[in-house]
Amino acid sequence: MVAKMRIMSKELVEAFRFICTVDFWIMAVLWTFSLLASYWQFFSHGLFGRIVSFPRNANIEVPLRPLCIITGATSGLGAAAAYALSKEGFIVVLVGRSAHRLSERVAEICKHNKDAHLKAFQADISSIESILHFRCSLEQWLLESNMHASVQLLINNAGMLATSCRITAEGFDEMMATNYMGPFFLTKHLLPLLRNSPVPSRIVNVTSFTHRSVCGVTFDKESVIGKSSFRMKQYPCAQIYGYSKLCLLLFSYELHRRLRLESSCHVSILAVDPGVVKTSIMREVPPYLSYTAFAFLTAMGLLDSPEGAVNSVLDAALAPPEISGVYFFGGKGRTINSSSVSYDTGLARELWATSCDLFLEAQLSAKSISSSVQR
Ligand SMILES: NC(=O)c1ccc[n+]([C@@H]2O[C@H](COP(=O)([O-])OP(=O)(O)OC[C@H]3O[C@@H](n4cnc5c(N)ncnc54)[C@H](OP(=O)(O)O)[C@@H]3O)[C@@H](O)[C@H]2O)c1
């Protein structure tokens, strides 16, 4: 009883401390307005018949069973997407950090879908070395299983909301590495396999309405690595989360523009905003505050379940192949506009250049590590 009281009072103090931070107010006020901005667009466009929606592609005969890769497939939206796409007939490659959680998820999907074709790979999306290792293992597996050396769908879903500063082995802020740099590196590494697909292939990036709360940004190396936060007394978690999601969105649109310039390219790229979903994403936020936030959002009718919210991810994954460079929100194949900053081509080019530099540096250091290990 005493121990329980101690834990409760510790959690209360933690919650109170968090309320006193700028981040709490960004989450409570700016993020609420950002979410309402998405819903405002959604309802006003719907009212005037201006909403653009894309029905899912009807089952088209394809020469091979399509293969999809889902990062962060061990819980929440990623797990729901893995199950739903296994039902759609995809071979689903589940990517996650924990071998134990991966095997639990595979067993769970197989229990509900006896025909599921699944393969799990352990990889940490915040680590360049781990991404490289994953790509090699994937290629090896495709070869050994006598499968076509291609990927039809990549869903960059893994993400986190960290409330403290943690630096990865490669010197990145962990949240920036997981939410943006990892998906960028993984996409770059898997593009050859997506291009090699005999049928149109697709990349789906799971972003967030929180990108709307970001303004006045720069995309130099320090910011993209998240280095500016290393020296800060209070880790600006809400700002970095929103910034990482804006980066992912700018990258999605920039890649779309670049791929459209290639006449023979059939890779499309789409962004998804799932709204607010009751998952483990708030696990680092003091429990009293996450419970209160979920209760408030439920009362407002704004909180969705992973099984409901996954519909936007599926809409993007299964939209007709010619659809690219749009932002899915609200299910039923509906799309809205993201923030005006996210369409800024100058900013997107700046971010692209910085990310490519970081990608090259990472490649070089990964090569030098592996050659020194071989020696
Ligand atoms: N929930 C929302 O309201 C909401 C709203 C907008 C956008 N989103 C986005 O939706 C995506 C899915 O999140 P969720 O809500 O489903 O939360 P979640 O339940 O916490 O799922 C996140 C997944 O990402 C994985 N992950 C985290 N860091 C990783 C890393 N370094 N390497 C590999 N996997 C990693 C987690 O794996 P572990 O099991 O190992 O932790 C987990 O499977 C995220 O990108 C999130 O930003 C969520």
Coordinates of C-alpha atoms in Angstrom, one line a residue, residues 59 65-70 73 77-94 105-119 153 155 310 314 317-318:
N59 CA -8.0 -6.8 -56.9
R65 CA 2.3 -12.2 -54.8
P66 CA 3.2 -8.6 -53.7
L67 CA 5.7 -8.1 -50.9
C68 CA 5.4 -5.3 -48.4
I69 CA 7.7 -4.2 -45.7
I70 CA 6.3 -2.5 -42.6
A73 CA 5.2 -3.7 -37.0
L77 CA -0.7 1.0 -36.4
G78 CA 2.2 -1.1 -37.8
A79 CA 0.8 -4.3 -36.2
A80 CA -2.7 -3.4 -37.5
A81 CA -1.4 -2.8 -41.0
A82 CA 0.6 -6.0 -41.0
Y83 CA -2.5 -8.0 -40.2
A84 CA -4.7 -6.1 -42.7
L85 CA -2.2 -6.4 -45.5
S86 CA -1.7 -10.2 -44.8
K87 CA -5.5 -10.4 -45.4
E88 CA -5.1 -8.5 -48.7
G89 CA -2.7 -11.3 -49.9
F90 CA 0.6 -9.5 -49.4
I91 CA 3.7 -11.3 -48.2
V92 CA 4.3 -9.2 -45.1
V93 CA 7.8 -8.4 -43.9
L94 CA 7.6 -7.2 -40.3
R105 CA 3.1 -10.5 -33.4
V106 CA 3.7 -13.1 -36.1
A107 CA 2.0 -15.8 -33.9
E108 CA -0.9 -13.4 -33.3
I109 CA -1.4 -12.7 -37.1
C110 CA -1.1 -16.4 -37.9
K111 CA -3.8 -17.2 -35.3
H112 CA -6.3 -14.9 -37.0
N113 CA -5.2 -15.5 -40.6
K114 CA -4.1 -19.1 -41.4
D115 CA -3.1 -18.1 -44.9
A116 CA -0.7 -15.3 -43.8
H117 CA 2.7 -15.2 -45.5
L118 CA 5.0 -13.5 -43.0
K119 CA 8.7 -12.9 -42.4
L153 CA 5.3 -1.7 -50.9
I155 CA 5.5 1.4 -45.2
V310 CA -5.2 1.9 -40.1
L314 CA -4.5 1.0 -46.2
A317 CA -1.1 1.4 -49.6
L318 CA -3.9 0.3 -52.0

